[in-house]
Short mmCIF file of C-alpha atoms in Angstrom, two decimals:
data_model
loop_
_atom_site.label_atom_id
_atom_site.label_comp_id
_atom_site.label_asym_id
_atom_site.label_seq_id
_atom_site.Cartn_x
_atom_site.Cartn_y
_atom_site.Cartn_z
CA MET A 222 9.23 -18.19 38.94
CA ASN A 223 12.49 -16.50 38.15
CA LYS A 224 14.24 -18.57 35.45
CA LYS A 225 17.64 -17.12 36.35
CA LEU A 226 17.18 -18.28 39.97
CA ILE A 227 16.33 -21.86 38.94
CA LEU A 228 19.23 -21.91 36.46
CA SER A 229 21.73 -20.78 39.09
CA VAL A 230 20.54 -23.48 41.51
CA ALA A 231 20.81 -26.11 38.76
CA VAL A 232 24.39 -24.99 37.96
CA VAL A 233 25.47 -25.21 41.60
CA THR A 234 23.82 -28.66 41.85
CA ALA A 235 25.78 -29.87 38.84
CA LEU A 236 29.03 -28.52 40.30
CA SER A 237 28.27 -30.31 43.57
CA MET A 238 27.80 -33.61 41.70
CA VAL A 239 31.10 -33.07 39.88
CA GLN A 240 32.93 -32.34 43.17
CA GLY A 241 31.41 -35.45 44.75
CA ALA A 242 29.52 -33.39 47.34
CA PHE A 243 26.41 -35.55 47.18
CA LEU A 244 24.90 -34.07 50.35
CA SER A 245 25.16 -30.60 48.83
CA ALA A 246 23.61 -31.94 45.63
CA ALA A 247 20.76 -33.47 47.63
CA SER A 248 19.99 -30.19 49.43
CA LEU A 249 20.07 -28.24 46.18
CA GLY A 250 17.99 -30.91 44.45
CA SER A 251 15.31 -30.51 47.08
CA LEU A 252 15.48 -26.76 46.49
CA LEU A 253 14.88 -27.32 42.78
CA PHE A 254 11.96 -29.59 43.63
CA LEU A 255 10.51 -26.81 45.81
CA CYS A 256 11.00 -24.30 43.02
CA PHE A 257 9.07 -26.67 40.73
CA PHE A 258 6.15 -26.66 43.21
CA TYR A 259 6.20 -22.89 43.37
CA THR A 260 6.12 -22.77 39.58
CA ILE A 261 2.98 -24.95 39.49
CA PHE A 262 0.97 -23.33 42.27
CA TYR A 263 2.10 -19.67 42.16
CA THR A 264 1.85 -17.09 39.40
CA GLU A 265 4.35 -14.83 41.14
CA CYS A 266 7.51 -15.71 43.08
CA PRO A 267 6.67 -15.87 46.84
CA LYS A 268 8.95 -14.16 49.35
CA GLN A 269 9.89 -17.36 51.20
CA VAL A 270 11.64 -18.74 48.15
CA TRP A 271 14.52 -16.34 48.77
CA MET A 272 14.91 -17.69 52.30
CA PHE A 273 15.07 -21.27 51.01
CA PHE A 274 17.42 -20.19 48.24
CA VAL A 275 19.92 -18.58 50.62
CA LEU A 276 19.61 -21.40 53.12
CA GLY A 277 20.04 -24.09 50.45
CA LEU A 278 23.18 -22.45 49.06
CA PHE A 279 24.58 -22.09 52.56
CA VAL A 280 24.02 -25.80 53.29
CA ALA A 281 25.53 -26.78 49.95
CA LEU A 282 28.64 -24.66 50.42
CA LEU A 283 29.04 -25.85 53.98
CA ASN A 284 28.97 -29.49 52.88
CA TRP A 285 31.66 -28.81 50.33
CA TYR A 286 34.12 -28.28 53.17
CA TYR A 287 32.50 -29.98 56.19
CA SER A 288 30.31 -33.02 55.78
CA THR A 289 27.30 -32.36 58.06
CA PRO A 290 24.51 -34.84 57.21
CA ILE A 291 22.27 -33.65 60.05
CA ILE A 292 22.03 -30.12 58.59
CA VAL A 293 21.16 -31.54 55.17
CA VAL A 294 18.48 -33.79 56.71
CA ILE A 295 16.97 -30.81 58.56
CA PHE A 296 16.94 -28.76 55.35
CA LEU A 297 15.32 -31.63 53.46
CA VAL A 298 12.63 -31.90 56.15
CA PHE A 299 11.95 -28.15 55.92
CA THR A 300 11.62 -28.28 52.13
CA LEU A 301 9.31 -31.31 52.42
CA ILE A 302 7.14 -29.45 54.92
CA GLU A 303 7.04 -26.40 52.61
CA CYS A 304 6.02 -28.57 49.66
CA THR A 305 3.25 -30.12 51.77
CA ARG A 306 2.08 -26.65 52.81
CA VAL A 307 1.96 -25.48 49.22
CA ILE A 308 -0.13 -28.51 48.22
CA LEU A 309 -2.53 -28.10 51.15
CA MET A 310 -3.00 -24.39 50.43
CA ALA A 311 -3.76 -25.22 46.79
CA ILE A 312 -6.36 -27.81 47.88
CA LEU A 313 -7.99 -25.36 50.31
CA ARG A 314 -8.10 -22.62 47.70
CA TYR A 315 -9.46 -24.89 44.96
CA PRO A 316 -13.22 -24.17 45.49
CA ASP A 317 -12.58 -20.41 45.57
CA THR A 318 -10.41 -20.70 42.48
CA ILE A 319 -13.14 -22.58 40.62
CA ARG A 320 -15.71 -19.95 41.60
CA ASP A 321 -13.38 -17.16 40.49
CA LEU A 322 -12.76 -18.91 37.19
CA LYS A 323 -16.49 -19.40 36.60
CA SER A 324 -17.12 -15.76 37.43
CA LEU A 325 -14.34 -14.62 35.11
CA THR A 326 -15.60 -16.94 32.36
CA ALA A 327 -19.15 -15.62 32.68
CA ASP A 328 -17.89 -12.02 32.67
CA LEU A 329 -15.73 -12.72 29.62
CA GLU A 330 -18.63 -14.36 27.78
CA GLN A 331 -20.83 -11.37 28.57
CA ARG A 332 -18.18 -8.97 27.28
CA VAL A 333 -17.68 -11.03 24.13
CA GLU A 334 -21.43 -11.09 23.51
CA THR A 335 -21.69 -7.34 24.06
CA ARG A 336 -18.77 -6.62 21.74
CA THR A 337 -20.20 -9.00 19.14
CA MET A 338 -23.51 -7.14 19.18
CA GLU A 339 -21.69 -3.82 18.87
CA LEU A 340 -19.66 -5.15 15.93
CA LYS A 341 -22.84 -6.39 14.23
CA GLU A 342 -24.47 -2.98 14.65
CA THR A 343 -21.33 -1.25 13.34
CA ASN A 344 -21.18 -3.61 10.36
CA GLU A 345 -24.82 -2.93 9.57
CA GLN A 346 -24.20 0.82 9.72
CA LEU A 347 -21.13 0.48 7.49
CA LYS A 348 -23.08 -1.67 5.03
CA LYS A 349 -25.86 0.92 4.83
CA ALA A 350 -23.31 3.71 4.39
CA ASN A 351 -21.50 1.71 1.71
CA ASP A 352 -24.73 1.01 -0.15
CA LYS A 353 -25.61 4.70 0.00
CA LEU A 354 -22.16 5.65 -1.32
CA ARG A 355 -22.55 3.15 -4.17
CA GLU A 356 -25.91 4.65 -5.03
CA LEU A 357 -24.49 8.18 -4.92
CA ASP A 358 -21.57 7.07 -7.09
CA LYS A 359 -23.97 5.63 -9.65
CA MET A 360 -25.96 8.86 -9.61
CA LYS A 361 -22.74 10.87 -10.03
CA THR A 362 -21.58 8.70 -12.91
CA SER A 363 -24.98 8.93 -14.58
CA PHE A 364 -25.08 12.71 -14.11
CA VAL A 365 -21.55 13.21 -15.49
CA SER A 366 -22.31 10.99 -18.46
CA GLN A 367 -25.60 12.73 -19.26
CA ALA A 368 -24.19 16.23 -18.72
CA SER A 369 -21.16 15.46 -20.89
CA HIS A 370 -23.35 14.14 -23.70
CA ASP A 371 -25.64 17.17 -23.42
CA LEU A 372 -22.65 19.50 -23.65
CA ARG A 373 -21.18 17.93 -26.77
CA THR A 374 -23.95 19.12 -29.10
CA PRO A 375 -23.86 22.83 -28.17
CA LEU A 376 -20.05 22.75 -28.08
CA ALA A 377 -19.98 21.32 -31.58
CA ALA A 378 -22.38 24.05 -32.71
CA ILE A 379 -20.26 26.77 -31.08
CA LYS A 380 -17.07 25.34 -32.61
CA GLY A 381 -18.71 25.22 -36.05
CA SER A 382 -19.88 28.83 -35.75
CA LEU A 383 -16.42 30.00 -34.67
CA ASP A 384 -14.81 28.15 -37.58
CA ASN A 385 -17.27 29.79 -39.99
CA LEU A 386 -16.45 33.21 -38.59
CA ALA A 387 -12.71 32.46 -38.88
CA ILE A 388 -12.97 31.61 -42.60
CA GLY A 389 -14.96 34.80 -43.28
CA VAL A 390 -18.48 33.42 -43.80
CA ALA A 391 -19.94 36.46 -42.00
CA GLY A 392 -17.56 38.86 -43.67
CA PRO A 393 -13.94 39.91 -43.17
CA LEU A 394 -12.62 40.32 -39.61
CA THR A 395 -10.09 42.75 -38.20
CA ASP A 396 -6.88 41.53 -36.57
CA ARG A 397 -8.29 42.26 -33.13
CA GLN A 398 -11.45 40.30 -33.90
CA LEU A 399 -9.34 37.37 -35.16
CA ARG A 400 -7.33 37.34 -31.91
CA ILE A 401 -10.53 37.33 -29.85
CA LEU A 402 -11.92 34.57 -32.07
CA ASP A 403 -8.74 32.53 -31.66
CA ARG A 404 -8.96 32.76 -27.84
CA ALA A 405 -12.60 31.68 -27.96
CA THR A 406 -11.74 28.74 -30.24
CA ARG A 407 -8.97 27.56 -27.89
CA SER A 408 -11.35 27.78 -24.93
CA VAL A 409 -13.97 25.72 -26.75
CA ASP A 410 -11.31 23.14 -27.68
CA ARG A 411 -10.23 22.85 -24.04
CA LEU A 412 -13.83 22.42 -22.92
CA THR A 413 -14.42 19.82 -25.66
CA ASN A 414 -11.33 17.89 -24.55
CA LEU A 415 -12.54 17.99 -20.93
CA VAL A 416 -15.96 16.65 -21.94
CA ASN A 417 -14.36 13.86 -23.96
CA GLU A 418 -12.08 12.93 -21.05
CA LEU A 419 -15.05 12.83 -18.66
CA LEU A 420 -16.85 10.52 -21.06
CA ASP A 421 -13.76 8.31 -21.38
CA ILE A 422 -13.46 8.04 -17.59
CA ASN A 423 -17.16 7.23 -17.36
CA ARG A 424 -16.85 4.45 -19.95
CA ILE A 425 -13.81 2.97 -18.20
CA GLU A 426 -15.52 3.06 -14.78
CA SER A 427 -18.64 1.37 -16.10
CA GLY A 428 -16.65 -1.28 -17.99
CA ARG A 429 -17.99 -0.16 -21.37
CA THR A 430 -14.55 0.43 -22.88
CA VAL A 431 -13.81 -2.39 -25.31
CA LEU A 432 -10.36 -3.02 -26.76
CA GLU A 433 -10.29 -3.76 -30.49
CA LEU A 434 -7.12 -5.84 -30.48
CA ASN A 435 -4.94 -6.04 -33.55
CA PRO A 436 -1.23 -6.64 -34.23
CA VAL A 437 0.43 -3.25 -33.75
CA LEU A 438 3.95 -2.00 -34.43
CA LEU A 439 4.51 0.56 -31.67
CA HIS A 440 7.22 2.27 -33.73
CA THR A 441 4.61 3.33 -36.30
CA ILE A 442 2.33 4.86 -33.67
CA VAL A 443 5.21 6.72 -32.00
CA GLU A 444 6.33 8.23 -35.30
CA ARG A 445 2.78 9.30 -36.13
CA VAL A 446 2.37 10.97 -32.72
CA MET A 447 5.72 12.75 -33.12
CA GLN A 448 4.61 14.12 -36.48
CA GLU A 449 1.35 15.39 -34.95
CA MET A 450 3.16 16.98 -31.99
CA LYS A 451 5.99 18.54 -34.03
CA PRO A 452 4.21 21.89 -34.64
CA ALA A 453 3.63 22.32 -30.88
CA ALA A 454 7.28 21.42 -30.19
CA ASP A 455 8.55 23.79 -32.90
CA GLN A 456 6.45 26.60 -31.45
CA LYS A 457 8.44 26.27 -28.19
CA ASN A 458 11.72 25.42 -29.97
CA ILE A 459 11.71 21.98 -28.28
CA THR A 460 13.75 19.18 -29.84
CA LEU A 461 12.02 15.78 -30.24
CA LEU A 462 14.46 12.85 -30.27
CA LEU A 463 13.68 9.18 -30.98
CA GLN A 464 16.05 6.36 -30.04
CA GLU A 465 15.17 2.78 -30.96
CA THR A 466 16.62 -0.60 -29.98
CA ASN A 467 15.08 -3.78 -31.38
CA SER A 468 11.80 -1.88 -31.82
CA ASN A 469 10.29 -4.14 -34.50
CA LYS A 470 8.33 -6.24 -31.97
CA MET A 471 4.61 -6.55 -32.64
CA ILE A 472 2.12 -6.22 -29.79
CA LEU A 473 -1.55 -7.16 -29.74
CA ALA A 474 -3.32 -3.91 -28.81
CA ASP A 475 -5.99 -1.37 -29.67
CA PRO A 476 -4.17 1.09 -31.98
CA SER A 477 -6.42 4.06 -31.13
CA LYS A 478 -5.99 3.52 -27.38
CA ILE A 479 -2.21 3.14 -27.67
CA GLU A 480 -2.05 6.31 -29.74
CA ARG A 481 -4.11 8.06 -27.07
CA ILE A 482 -1.62 6.95 -24.38
CA VAL A 483 1.49 7.95 -26.35
CA GLY A 484 -0.09 11.24 -27.41
CA GLU A 485 -0.97 12.13 -23.82
CA LEU A 486 2.55 11.51 -22.57
CA VAL A 487 4.32 13.30 -25.44
CA ASN A 488 1.90 16.22 -25.22
CA ASN A 489 2.55 16.54 -21.47
CA ALA A 490 6.30 16.38 -22.03
CA ILE A 491 6.10 19.27 -24.51
CA LYS A 492 3.61 21.21 -22.41
CA TYR A 493 5.71 21.14 -19.21
CA THR A 494 9.14 21.60 -20.82
CA PRO A 495 10.41 25.20 -21.04
CA ASP A 496 11.27 26.76 -24.40
CA GLY A 497 14.42 25.35 -25.96
CA GLY A 498 14.21 22.06 -24.03
CA VAL A 499 14.50 18.46 -25.17
CA VAL A 500 11.98 15.58 -25.19
CA GLU A 501 13.65 12.21 -25.68
CA ILE A 502 11.60 9.15 -26.68
CA ARG A 503 13.17 5.71 -26.32
CA LEU A 504 11.65 2.55 -27.74
CA SER A 505 13.04 -0.94 -27.12
CA GLY A 506 11.78 -4.51 -27.29
CA THR A 507 12.51 -8.04 -26.12
CA ASP A 508 10.88 -11.38 -26.81
CA HIS A 509 8.44 -10.75 -23.92
CA GLN A 510 7.76 -7.02 -23.78
CA VAL A 511 8.05 -3.63 -25.46
CA THR A 512 9.21 -0.62 -23.44
CA LEU A 513 8.52 3.01 -24.28
CA SER A 514 10.02 5.81 -22.20
CA ILE A 515 9.42 9.54 -22.67
CA LYS A 516 11.91 11.81 -20.94
CA ASP A 517 11.58 15.59 -20.76
CA SER A 518 13.70 18.40 -19.38
CA GLY A 519 10.74 20.11 -17.77
CA ILE A 520 9.62 21.21 -14.32
CA GLY A 521 9.68 17.74 -12.72
CA MET A 522 7.84 16.63 -9.59
CA THR A 523 8.45 15.79 -5.94
CA LYS A 524 8.29 12.20 -4.70
CA GLU A 525 4.91 12.85 -3.06
CA GLU A 526 3.51 14.33 -6.27
CA CYS A 527 4.73 11.30 -8.23
CA GLY A 528 2.47 9.08 -6.13
CA ARG A 529 -0.59 11.26 -6.72
CA ILE A 530 -0.45 12.18 -10.40
CA TRP A 531 -2.54 9.12 -11.29
CA ASP A 532 -5.45 10.46 -9.19
CA ARG A 533 -8.26 12.00 -11.16
CA PHE A 534 -8.24 15.81 -11.38
CA TYR A 535 -4.93 16.00 -9.47
CA ARG A 536 -2.37 18.50 -10.74
CA THR A 537 0.95 19.42 -9.17
CA VAL A 538 1.44 22.92 -7.82
CA ALA A 539 4.08 23.76 -10.43
CA SER A 540 1.96 22.42 -13.33
CA GLN A 541 -0.98 24.64 -12.34
CA HIS A 542 1.19 27.72 -12.85
CA PHE A 543 2.95 26.38 -15.96
CA ALA A 544 0.10 25.21 -18.20
CA LYS A 545 -3.63 24.53 -18.23
CA GLY A 546 -5.11 21.06 -17.95
CA SER A 547 -7.90 18.93 -16.48
CA GLY A 548 -5.86 16.44 -14.45
CA LEU A 549 -7.58 13.50 -16.16
CA GLY A 550 -5.14 12.59 -18.94
CA LEU A 551 -2.66 10.55 -16.88
CA SER A 552 -5.45 8.77 -15.05
CA ILE A 553 -6.99 7.70 -18.37
CA ALA A 554 -3.57 6.69 -19.73
CA LYS A 555 -2.90 4.50 -16.68
CA GLU A 556 -6.29 2.78 -17.00
CA LEU A 557 -5.72 2.09 -20.71
CA VAL A 558 -2.21 0.74 -20.13
CA GLU A 559 -3.47 -1.64 -17.45
CA MET A 560 -6.32 -2.77 -19.71
CA HIS A 561 -3.60 -3.91 -22.13
CA GLY A 562 -1.91 -5.88 -19.33
CA GLY A 563 0.94 -3.35 -19.10
CA ARG A 564 2.50 -1.13 -16.48
CA ILE A 565 3.27 2.57 -16.31
CA ARG A 566 5.66 4.33 -13.93
CA VAL A 567 7.28 7.72 -13.50
CA ASP A 568 10.71 8.78 -12.30
CA SER A 569 11.07 12.46 -11.60
CA GLU A 570 13.03 15.07 -9.71
CA GLN A 571 11.76 18.57 -9.17
CA GLY A 572 13.36 21.02 -11.56
CA LYS A 573 15.14 18.26 -13.52
CA GLY A 574 12.38 16.76 -15.65
CA SER A 575 10.40 13.53 -15.64
CA THR A 576 10.59 10.14 -17.34
CA PHE A 577 7.41 8.16 -17.98
CA THR A 578 7.95 4.50 -18.82
CA ILE A 579 5.36 2.14 -20.32
CA THR A 580 5.88 -1.60 -20.50
CA LEU A 581 3.53 -3.62 -22.72
CA PRO A 582 3.62 -7.41 -23.11
CA VAL A 583 4.28 -9.06 -26.43
CA ARG A 584 1.19 -11.29 -26.68
CA GLU A 585 -0.34 -13.69 -29.11
CA LYS A 586 -3.97 -13.38 -30.05
CA GLY A 587 -6.23 -15.29 -27.67
CA GLU A 588 -4.15 -14.71 -24.53
CA ASN A 589 -5.66 -13.14 -21.44
CA HIS A 590 -5.45 -9.35 -21.49
CA GLY A 591 -6.32 -8.57 -17.90
CA GLY A 592 -4.63 -5.37 -16.76
CA SER A 593 -1.89 -5.23 -14.17
CA ASN A 594 -2.71 -3.46 -10.92
CA ASP A 595 0.87 -2.33 -10.47
CA CYS A 596 1.64 1.30 -11.03
CA ASP A 597 5.07 2.22 -9.79
CA CYS A 598 6.37 5.61 -8.91
CA GLY A 599 10.10 6.06 -8.85
#
């Protein structure tokens, strides 16, 4: 039933009571009673309700000015007859309604059963597909691990032979031969780094990476990394700056893994910053955490690229043209940070550089070191 219709009738009834027009209130009250019956026995508003609505209002308004009990009585009789008709129709339709409900219930149960069987079949198919994917993933991981290990030995042999040639074991070399040898050595180094990164990813995925936790002063590691990276920065005339605020906080961490993280970020900052740029390293600490941020003046990234740089093998379009890389370094750094219970995020704007920020907790030995799953992208 229309709620606005019932509300309007109720308002007019109340006004009739206030004005003392009790006959009008009685006629409208019977109309409300009829509306209540329609609400119970009808899902949609029947057409005759409008006739009773207009007639009821007419009788009510008429009795405001001229007291005519006979008209009110007649209207009350009509509404009583209509209520009786509604009840009788409901009683007569009851068996059909029950049959329809049973039929609908049976049909609904059949549909539910059919859909349930379809869902079970779909779940079984998904389970089989998932199991197959797991098996393929294990095979992939095993293959990558074995292939990487198999490559390390010949790469080491090639690197040793190239080093021997470079120091003149096989005799003096011309300048042209030295340049060719230098290119070959750099290529072997890149391939060796790729193999090592694949092995690191494999160890992290299989849960074989173990943190050797010790009290660490992050300031010491940062300074050591800056010293190692200074020749590469000087080659591009890039200025390395270090700013420290309350940086004497000790953290419980694996020194080699932390150095790997810091080295990756500083190396990337130098790699993707044009000649003559600046790489700014900021280190600060509180009673609860130590924060390290590395800001460069390099090529930067778009917002979409910021969200994807943690994916394995992903490289931005600009970085592919600017420098060579595997696309694994940031993924490994993120995994290692989270293994230490820390967080890593990046804020960047294309053409205006990037800022990578690491937050590591100040922990006491024996606390839980489960990694955080958060990895924000600004």
